[in-house]
Amino acid sequence: MDIYLIRHSKTVAPTGLCYGRTDIALDGDFAGELAKIRAKLPDLPPDCPVFCSPLSRCLQLAECLSNNVQRDERLLEINFGDWENIPFDAIETEALRQWADNFVHIAPPNGESFTDLYRRAGDFWRDLTQTDAPLVVVVTHAGTIRALLAQVLALPLANAFQFRIALGSVHKLHYTPAYTYIDTLNQ
């Protein structure tokens, strides 16, 4: 099975805003970004499953790619809890430093850690690998893509952030029951 992981394109969020679960719209230049993303994909058959985060920045993209969109809560971005929709520079410095130094295990207040996201994404991955389709598309967020790549590569979780996951990027994997291959990253 070929699996295309796609990060949503640019949003209207101001630079420096802490948002994960906050539902933020895509930028006004979405049509141009959509054309670039489509150019990186093969022709999708009508029955191609497209899984996506339920947030509008992913859902809008997914619905432009297919009429066969399945929303999945496990594909949501990390939950920043009390820090959602607050500029990073407005978050208490020591609390932010403690989280940044150990984001794998420490969650923002009332949020989730990267380990929590990894487990959630892992549950999705296990179900995805049981899908009987030759081609699958997953439209989601940078943190979720990192968690999925960490699953596939059995990486230490802190190393998942060594992957640059650009806005509007496409990542192609090829899954077989014996092995998962990474064909391209950040296309």
JSON list of C-alpha atoms in Angstrom, two decimals:
[
{"chain": "A", "resi": 1, "resn": "MET", "atom": "CA", "xyz": [0.00, 0.00, 0.00]},
{"chain": "A", "resi": 2, "resn": "ASP", "atom": "CA", "xyz": [1.28, 3.48, -0.88]},
{"chain": "A", "resi": 3, "resn": "ILE", "atom": "CA", "xyz": [0.57, 5.96, 1.89]},
{"chain": "A", "resi": 4, "resn": "TYR", "atom": "CA", "xyz": [0.78, 9.70, 1.29]},
{"chain": "A", "resi": 5, "resn": "LEU", "atom": "CA", "xyz": [1.04, 11.80, 4.45]},
{"chain": "A", "resi": 6, "resn": "ILE", "atom": "CA", "xyz": [0.16, 15.44, 3.76]},
{"chain": "A", "resi": 7, "resn": "ARG", "atom": "CA", "xyz": [0.55, 18.39, 6.09]},
{"chain": "A", "resi": 8, "resn": "HIS", "atom": "CA", "xyz": [-2.06, 21.09, 5.66]},
{"chain": "A", "resi": 9, "resn": "SER", "atom": "CA", "xyz": [-0.95, 24.27, 3.92]},
{"chain": "A", "resi": 10, "resn": "LYS", "atom": "CA", "xyz": [-0.41, 27.74, 5.43]},
{"chain": "A", "resi": 11, "resn": "THR", "atom": "CA", "xyz": [-3.03, 29.03, 7.86]},
{"chain": "A", "resi": 12, "resn": "VAL", "atom": "CA", "xyz": [-4.17, 32.51, 8.84]},
{"chain": "A", "resi": 13, "resn": "ALA", "atom": "CA", "xyz": [-2.51, 32.09, 12.27]},
{"chain": "A", "resi": 14, "resn": "PRO", "atom": "CA", "xyz": [-0.11, 34.89, 13.14]},
{"chain": "A", "resi": 15, "resn": "THR", "atom": "CA", "xyz": [3.54, 33.91, 13.49]},
{"chain": "A", "resi": 16, "resn": "GLY", "atom": "CA", "xyz": [4.36, 32.73, 17.00]},
{"chain": "A", "resi": 17, "resn": "LEU", "atom": "CA", "xyz": [0.85, 31.59, 17.92]},
{"chain": "A", "resi": 18, "resn": "CYS", "atom": "CA", "xyz": [0.63, 28.37, 19.92]},
{"chain": "A", "resi": 19, "resn": "TYR", "atom": "CA", "xyz": [-2.08, 26.31, 18.28]},
{"chain": "A", "resi": 20, "resn": "GLY", "atom": "CA", "xyz": [-2.64, 22.61, 18.00]},
{"chain": "A", "resi": 21, "resn": "ARG", "atom": "CA", "xyz": [-6.32, 21.83, 18.53]},
{"chain": "A", "resi": 22, "resn": "THR", "atom": "CA", "xyz": [-7.41, 25.41, 17.80]},
{"chain": "A", "resi": 23, "resn": "ASP", "atom": "CA", "xyz": [-9.44, 25.35, 14.59]},
{"chain": "A", "resi": 24, "resn": "ILE", "atom": "CA", "xyz": [-7.65, 27.88, 12.39]},
{"chain": "A", "resi": 25, "resn": "ALA", "atom": "CA", "xyz": [-8.59, 28.48, 8.75]},
{"chain": "A", "resi": 26, "resn": "LEU", "atom": "CA", "xyz": [-6.30, 28.07, 5.78]},
{"chain": "A", "resi": 27, "resn": "ASP", "atom": "CA", "xyz": [-4.64, 31.10, 4.22]},
{"chain": "A", "resi": 28, "resn": "GLY", "atom": "CA", "xyz": [-6.38, 32.94, 1.38]},
{"chain": "A", "resi": 29, "resn": "ASP", "atom": "CA", "xyz": [-3.85, 31.54, -1.13]},
{"chain": "A", "resi": 30, "resn": "PHE", "atom": "CA", "xyz": [-5.16, 28.02, -0.59]},
{"chain": "A", "resi": 31, "resn": "ALA", "atom": "CA", "xyz": [-5.99, 27.49, -4.28]},
{"chain": "A", "resi": 32, "resn": "GLY", "atom": "CA", "xyz": [-2.34, 27.98, -5.23]},
{"chain": "A", "resi": 33, "resn": "GLU", "atom": "CA", "xyz": [-1.18, 25.65, -2.45]},
{"chain": "A", "resi": 34, "resn": "LEU", "atom": "CA", "xyz": [-3.75, 23.03, -3.45]},
{"chain": "A", "resi": 35, "resn": "ALA", "atom": "CA", "xyz": [-2.40, 22.98, -7.02]},
{"chain": "A", "resi": 36, "resn": "LYS", "atom": "CA", "xyz": [1.15, 22.41, -5.70]},
{"chain": "A", "resi": 37, "resn": "ILE", "atom": "CA", "xyz": [-0.01, 19.57, -3.44]},
{"chain": "A", "resi": 38, "resn": "ARG", "atom": "CA", "xyz": [-2.02, 17.89, -6.22]},
{"chain": "A", "resi": 39, "resn": "ALA", "atom": "CA", "xyz": [1.06, 18.01, -8.48]},
{"chain": "A", "resi": 40, "resn": "LYS", "atom": "CA", "xyz": [2.93, 15.89, -5.90]},
{"chain": "A", "resi": 41, "resn": "LEU", "atom": "CA", "xyz": [0.28, 13.15, -5.87]},
{"chain": "A", "resi": 42, "resn": "PRO", "atom": "CA", "xyz": [-0.65, 10.46, -8.36]},
{"chain": "A", "resi": 43, "resn": "ASP", "atom": "CA", "xyz": [-4.14, 10.47, -9.81]},
{"chain": "A", "resi": 44, "resn": "LEU", "atom": "CA", "xyz": [-6.35, 9.35, -6.95]},
{"chain": "A", "resi": 45, "resn": "PRO", "atom": "CA", "xyz": [-8.95, 6.73, -7.82]},
{"chain": "A", "resi": 46, "resn": "PRO", "atom": "CA", "xyz": [-12.50, 7.67, -6.73]},
{"chain": "A", "resi": 47, "resn": "ASP", "atom": "CA", "xyz": [-12.49, 4.98, -4.04]},
{"chain": "A", "resi": 48, "resn": "CYS", "atom": "CA", "xyz": [-9.11, 6.02, -2.58]},
{"chain": "A", "resi": 49, "resn": "PRO", "atom": "CA", "xyz": [-9.52, 6.38, 1.19]},
{"chain": "A", "resi": 50, "resn": "VAL", "atom": "CA", "xyz": [-8.54, 9.83, 2.46]},
{"chain": "A", "resi": 51, "resn": "PHE", "atom": "CA", "xyz": [-8.22, 10.06, 6.23]},
{"chain": "A", "resi": 52, "resn": "CYS", "atom": "CA", "xyz": [-7.94, 13.44, 7.87]},
{"chain": "A", "resi": 53, "resn": "SER", "atom": "CA", "xyz": [-7.88, 15.39, 11.07]},
{"chain": "A", "resi": 54, "resn": "PRO", "atom": "CA", "xyz": [-11.33, 16.89, 11.74]},
{"chain": "A", "resi": 55, "resn": "LEU", "atom": "CA", "xyz": [-9.87, 20.42, 11.99]},
{"chain": "A", "resi": 56, "resn": "SER", "atom": "CA", "xyz": [-10.93, 22.65, 9.09]},
{"chain": "A", "resi": 57, "resn": "ARG", "atom": "CA", "xyz": [-7.34, 23.31, 7.93]},
{"chain": "A", "resi": 58, "resn": "CYS", "atom": "CA", "xyz": [-7.06, 19.58, 7.11]},
{"chain": "A", "resi": 59, "resn": "LEU", "atom": "CA", "xyz": [-10.67, 18.88, 6.21]},
{"chain": "A", "resi": 60, "resn": "GLN", "atom": "CA", "xyz": [-10.79, 21.61, 3.56]},
{"chain": "A", "resi": 61, "resn": "LEU", "atom": "CA", "xyz": [-7.72, 20.18, 1.84]},
{"chain": "A", "resi": 62, "resn": "ALA", "atom": "CA", "xyz": [-8.92, 16.57, 2.11]},
{"chain": "A", "resi": 63, "resn": "GLU", "atom": "CA", "xyz": [-12.33, 17.41, 0.63]},
{"chain": "A", "resi": 64, "resn": "CYS", "atom": "CA", "xyz": [-10.64, 19.06, -2.35]},
{"chain": "A", "resi": 65, "resn": "LEU", "atom": "CA", "xyz": [-8.72, 15.83, -2.99]},
{"chain": "A", "resi": 66, "resn": "SER", "atom": "CA", "xyz": [-11.55, 13.31, -2.63]},
{"chain": "A", "resi": 67, "resn": "ASN", "atom": "CA", "xyz": [-15.21, 12.64, -1.99]},
{"chain": "A", "resi": 68, "resn": "ASN", "atom": "CA", "xyz": [-14.17, 9.68, 0.16]},
{"chain": "A", "resi": 69, "resn": "VAL", "atom": "CA", "xyz": [-12.96, 11.57, 3.25]},
{"chain": "A", "resi": 70, "resn": "GLN", "atom": "CA", "xyz": [-12.96, 9.91, 6.66]},
{"chain": "A", "resi": 71, "resn": "ARG", "atom": "CA", "xyz": [-12.39, 12.18, 9.67]},
{"chain": "A", "resi": 72, "resn": "ASP", "atom": "CA", "xyz": [-10.35, 10.63, 12.45]},
{"chain": "A", "resi": 73, "resn": "GLU", "atom": "CA", "xyz": [-9.80, 12.28, 15.84]},
{"chain": "A", "resi": 74, "resn": "ARG", "atom": "CA", "xyz": [-6.54, 10.36, 16.25]},
{"chain": "A", "resi": 75, "resn": "LEU", "atom": "CA", "xyz": [-5.05, 12.56, 13.50]},
{"chain": "A", "resi": 76, "resn": "LEU", "atom": "CA", "xyz": [-5.52, 15.78, 15.48]},
{"chain": "A", "resi": 77, "resn": "GLU", "atom": "CA", "xyz": [-2.45, 17.87, 16.29]},
{"chain": "A", "resi": 78, "resn": "ILE", "atom": "CA", "xyz": [-1.04, 17.80, 19.81]},
{"chain": "A", "resi": 79, "resn": "ASN", "atom": "CA", "xyz": [-3.29, 19.39, 22.42]},
{"chain": "A", "resi": 80, "resn": "PHE", "atom": "CA", "xyz": [-1.56, 22.42, 23.94]},
{"chain": "A", "resi": 81, "resn": "GLY", "atom": "CA", "xyz": [-4.26, 22.69, 26.62]},
{"chain": "A", "resi": 82, "resn": "ASP", "atom": "CA", "xyz": [-4.22, 26.04, 28.42]},
{"chain": "A", "resi": 83, "resn": "TRP", "atom": "CA", "xyz": [-1.64, 27.36, 25.94]},
{"chain": "A", "resi": 84, "resn": "GLU", "atom": "CA", "xyz": [-3.94, 26.97, 22.93]},
{"chain": "A", "resi": 85, "resn": "ASN", "atom": "CA", "xyz": [-4.39, 30.15, 20.90]},
{"chain": "A", "resi": 86, "resn": "ILE", "atom": "CA", "xyz": [-1.86, 32.12, 22.97]},
{"chain": "A", "resi": 87, "resn": "PRO", "atom": "CA", "xyz": [1.36, 33.60, 21.54]},
{"chain": "A", "resi": 88, "resn": "PHE", "atom": "CA", "xyz": [4.38, 31.55, 22.67]},
{"chain": "A", "resi": 89, "resn": "ASP", "atom": "CA", "xyz": [6.02, 34.73, 23.99]},
{"chain": "A", "resi": 90, "resn": "ALA", "atom": "CA", "xyz": [3.02, 35.25, 26.32]},
{"chain": "A", "resi": 91, "resn": "ILE", "atom": "CA", "xyz": [3.48, 31.83, 27.99]},
{"chain": "A", "resi": 92, "resn": "GLU", "atom": "CA", "xyz": [5.32, 31.87, 31.32]},
{"chain": "A", "resi": 93, "resn": "THR", "atom": "CA", "xyz": [9.01, 31.47, 30.41]},
{"chain": "A", "resi": 94, "resn": "GLU", "atom": "CA", "xyz": [9.94, 28.82, 32.97]},
{"chain": "A", "resi": 95, "resn": "ALA", "atom": "CA", "xyz": [6.90, 26.65, 32.21]},
{"chain": "A", "resi": 96, "resn": "LEU", "atom": "CA", "xyz": [7.62, 26.85, 28.49]},
{"chain": "A", "resi": 97, "resn": "ARG", "atom": "CA", "xyz": [11.30, 25.98, 29.05]},
{"chain": "A", "resi": 98, "resn": "GLN", "atom": "CA", "xyz": [10.42, 22.96, 31.21]},
{"chain": "A", "resi": 99, "resn": "TRP", "atom": "CA", "xyz": [8.04, 21.71, 28.55]},
{"chain": "A", "resi": 100, "resn": "ALA", "atom": "CA", "xyz": [10.52, 22.34, 25.71]},
{"chain": "A", "resi": 101, "resn": "ASP", "atom": "CA", "xyz": [13.25, 20.48, 27.60]},
{"chain": "A", "resi": 102, "resn": "ASN", "atom": "CA", "xyz": [11.07, 17.40, 28.07]},
{"chain": "A", "resi": 103, "resn": "PHE", "atom": "CA", "xyz": [8.13, 17.65, 25.62]},
{"chain": "A", "resi": 104, "resn": "VAL", "atom": "CA", "xyz": [8.22, 13.88, 25.13]},
{"chain": "A", "resi": 105, "resn": "HIS", "atom": "CA", "xyz": [6.90, 13.29, 28.66]},
{"chain": "A", "resi": 106, "resn": "ILE", "atom": "CA", "xyz": [5.63, 16.66, 29.91]},
{"chain": "A", "resi": 107, "resn": "ALA", "atom": "CA", "xyz": [2.32, 18.07, 28.71]},
{"chain": "A", "resi": 108, "resn": "PRO", "atom": "CA", "xyz": [1.32, 21.73, 28.74]},
{"chain": "A", "resi": 109, "resn": "PRO", "atom": "CA", "xyz": [-1.27, 22.39, 31.48]},
{"chain": "A", "resi": 110, "resn": "ASN", "atom": "CA", "xyz": [-4.44, 20.45, 30.57]},
{"chain": "A", "resi": 111, "resn": "GLY", "atom": "CA", "xyz": [-2.83, 19.32, 27.30]},
{"chain": "A", "resi": 112, "resn": "GLU", "atom": "CA", "xyz": [-0.97, 16.26, 26.11]},
{"chain": "A", "resi": 113, "resn": "SER", "atom": "CA", "xyz": [2.66, 15.23, 25.82]},
{"chain": "A", "resi": 114, "resn": "PHE", "atom": "CA", "xyz": [4.30, 14.01, 22.62]},
{"chain": "A", "resi": 115, "resn": "THR", "atom": "CA", "xyz": [4.09, 10.49, 24.09]},
{"chain": "A", "resi": 116, "resn": "ASP", "atom": "CA", "xyz": [0.30, 10.90, 24.23]},
{"chain": "A", "resi": 117, "resn": "LEU", "atom": "CA", "xyz": [0.25, 11.99, 20.58]},
{"chain": "A", "resi": 118, "resn": "TYR", "atom": "CA", "xyz": [2.57, 9.10, 19.63]},
{"chain": "A", "resi": 119, "resn": "ARG", "atom": "CA", "xyz": [0.22, 6.56, 21.24]},
{"chain": "A", "resi": 120, "resn": "ARG", "atom": "CA", "xyz": [-2.83, 8.08, 19.55]},
{"chain": "A", "resi": 121, "resn": "ALA", "atom": "CA", "xyz": [-1.09, 8.16, 16.15]},
{"chain": "A", "resi": 122, "resn": "GLY", "atom": "CA", "xyz": [0.17, 4.61, 16.72]},
{"chain": "A", "resi": 123, "resn": "ASP", "atom": "CA", "xyz": [-3.39, 3.40, 17.23]},
{"chain": "A", "resi": 124, "resn": "PHE", "atom": "CA", "xyz": [-4.34, 5.03, 13.91]},
{"chain": "A", "resi": 125, "resn": "TRP", "atom": "CA", "xyz": [-1.29, 3.46, 12.20]},
{"chain": "A", "resi": 126, "resn": "ARG", "atom": "CA", "xyz": [-2.21, -0.03, 13.37]},
{"chain": "A", "resi": 127, "resn": "ASP", "atom": "CA", "xyz": [-5.72, 0.37, 11.96]},
{"chain": "A", "resi": 128, "resn": "LEU", "atom": "CA", "xyz": [-4.40, 1.93, 8.73]},
{"chain": "A", "resi": 129, "resn": "THR", "atom": "CA", "xyz": [-2.14, -1.04, 8.05]},
{"chain": "A", "resi": 130, "resn": "GLN", "atom": "CA", "xyz": [-5.24, -3.26, 8.11]},
{"chain": "A", "resi": 131, "resn": "THR", "atom": "CA", "xyz": [-6.81, -1.19, 5.31]},
{"chain": "A", "resi": 132, "resn": "ASP", "atom": "CA", "xyz": [-7.26, -3.14, 2.11]},
{"chain": "A", "resi": 133, "resn": "ALA", "atom": "CA", "xyz": [-6.39, -0.41, -0.40]},
{"chain": "A", "resi": 134, "resn": "PRO", "atom": "CA", "xyz": [-3.44, 0.02, -2.75]},
{"chain": "A", "resi": 135, "resn": "LEU", "atom": "CA", "xyz": [-3.32, 3.78, -2.12]},
{"chain": "A", "resi": 136, "resn": "VAL", "atom": "CA", "xyz": [-4.23, 5.85, 0.94]},
{"chain": "A", "resi": 137, "resn": "VAL", "atom": "CA", "xyz": [-3.96, 9.58, 1.69]},
{"chain": "A", "resi": 138, "resn": "VAL", "atom": "CA", "xyz": [-3.66, 11.01, 5.21]},
{"chain": "A", "resi": 139, "resn": "VAL", "atom": "CA", "xyz": [-4.12, 14.78, 5.69]},
{"chain": "A", "resi": 140, "resn": "THR", "atom": "CA", "xyz": [-2.92, 15.90, 9.09]},
{"chain": "A", "resi": 141, "resn": "HIS", "atom": "CA", "xyz": [-0.49, 18.07, 11.08]},
{"chain": "A", "resi": 142, "resn": "ALA", "atom": "CA", "xyz": [3.30, 18.29, 11.56]},
{"chain": "A", "resi": 143, "resn": "GLY", "atom": "CA", "xyz": [3.29, 16.75, 15.04]},
{"chain": "A", "resi": 144, "resn": "THR", "atom": "CA", "xyz": [1.12, 13.85, 13.91]},
{"chain": "A", "resi": 145, "resn": "ILE", "atom": "CA", "xyz": [3.31, 13.17, 10.87]},
{"chain": "A", "resi": 146, "resn": "ARG", "atom": "CA", "xyz": [6.37, 13.15, 13.13]},
{"chain": "A", "resi": 147, "resn": "ALA", "atom": "CA", "xyz": [4.63, 10.69, 15.47]},
{"chain": "A", "resi": 148, "resn": "LEU", "atom": "CA", "xyz": [3.72, 8.44, 12.54]},
{"chain": "A", "resi": 149, "resn": "LEU", "atom": "CA", "xyz": [7.29, 8.51, 11.21]},
{"chain": "A", "resi": 150, "resn": "ALA", "atom": "CA", "xyz": [8.56, 7.68, 14.71]},
{"chain": "A", "resi": 151, "resn": "GLN", "atom": "CA", "xyz": [6.19, 4.67, 14.69]},
{"chain": "A", "resi": 152, "resn": "VAL", "atom": "CA", "xyz": [7.40, 3.45, 11.31]},
{"chain": "A", "resi": 153, "resn": "LEU", "atom": "CA", "xyz": [11.09, 3.92, 12.12]},
{"chain": "A", "resi": 154, "resn": "ALA", "atom": "CA", "xyz": [10.90, 2.93, 15.82]},
{"chain": "A", "resi": 155, "resn": "LEU", "atom": "CA", "xyz": [12.67, 6.19, 16.67]},
{"chain": "A", "resi": 156, "resn": "PRO", "atom": "CA", "xyz": [13.29, 7.56, 20.13]},
{"chain": "A", "resi": 157, "resn": "LEU", "atom": "CA", "xyz": [10.50, 10.12, 20.39]},
{"chain": "A", "resi": 158, "resn": "ALA", "atom": "CA", "xyz": [12.77, 13.12, 20.91]},
{"chain": "A", "resi": 159, "resn": "ASN", "atom": "CA", "xyz": [14.38, 12.32, 17.53]},
{"chain": "A", "resi": 160, "resn": "ALA", "atom": "CA", "xyz": [11.08, 12.74, 15.69]},
{"chain": "A", "resi": 161, "resn": "PHE", "atom": "CA", "xyz": [11.63, 16.49, 15.74]},
{"chain": "A", "resi": 162, "resn": "GLN", "atom": "CA", "xyz": [14.68, 16.08, 13.53]},
{"chain": "A", "resi": 163, "resn": "PHE", "atom": "CA", "xyz": [12.20, 15.79, 10.65]},
{"chain": "A", "resi": 164, "resn": "ARG", "atom": "CA", "xyz": [11.32, 19.10, 9.05]},
{"chain": "A", "resi": 165, "resn": "ILE", "atom": "CA", "xyz": [7.66, 18.89, 8.10]},
{"chain": "A", "resi": 166, "resn": "ALA", "atom": "CA", "xyz": [6.95, 21.87, 5.84]},
{"chain": "A", "resi": 167, "resn": "LEU", "atom": "CA", "xyz": [3.51, 23.37, 5.33]},
{"chain": "A", "resi": 168, "resn": "GLY", "atom": "CA", "xyz": [1.83, 21.68, 2.36]},
{"chain": "A", "resi": 169, "resn": "SER", "atom": "CA", "xyz": [4.46, 18.94, 2.27]},
{"chain": "A", "resi": 170, "resn": "VAL", "atom": "CA", "xyz": [3.83, 15.42, 0.99]},
{"chain": "A", "resi": 171, "resn": "HIS", "atom": "CA", "xyz": [5.59, 12.35, 2.41]},
{"chain": "A", "resi": 172, "resn": "LYS", "atom": "CA", "xyz": [5.30, 8.99, 0.64]},
{"chain": "A", "resi": 173, "resn": "LEU", "atom": "CA", "xyz": [5.61, 5.65, 2.42]},
{"chain": "A", "resi": 174, "resn": "HIS", "atom": "CA", "xyz": [5.18, 2.16, 1.01]},
{"chain": "A", "resi": 175, "resn": "TYR", "atom": "CA", "xyz": [3.74, -0.32, 3.49]},
{"chain": "A", "resi": 176, "resn": "THR", "atom": "CA", "xyz": [4.11, -4.08, 3.23]},
{"chain": "A", "resi": 177, "resn": "PRO", "atom": "CA", "xyz": [3.29, -6.50, 6.06]},
{"chain": "A", "resi": 178, "resn": "ALA", "atom": "CA", "xyz": [7.00, -7.21, 6.41]},
{"chain": "A", "resi": 179, "resn": "TYR", "atom": "CA", "xyz": [8.39, -3.68, 6.15]},
{"chain": "A", "resi": 180, "resn": "THR", "atom": "CA", "xyz": [7.51, -0.03, 5.60]},
{"chain": "A", "resi": 181, "resn": "TYR", "atom": "CA", "xyz": [9.68, 1.95, 3.20]},
{"chain": "A", "resi": 182, "resn": "ILE", "atom": "CA", "xyz": [10.07, 5.73, 3.21]},
{"chain": "A", "resi": 183, "resn": "ASP", "atom": "CA", "xyz": [10.04, 6.74, -0.44]},
{"chain": "A", "resi": 184, "resn": "THR", "atom": "CA", "xyz": [10.06, 10.55, -0.07]},
{"chain": "A", "resi": 185, "resn": "LEU", "atom": "CA", "xyz": [9.96, 13.17, 2.68]},
{"chain": "A", "resi": 186, "resn": "ASN", "atom": "CA", "xyz": [9.02, 16.84, 2.34]},
{"chain": "A", "resi": 187, "resn": "GLN", "atom": "CA", "xyz": [8.18, 16.64, -1.31]}
]
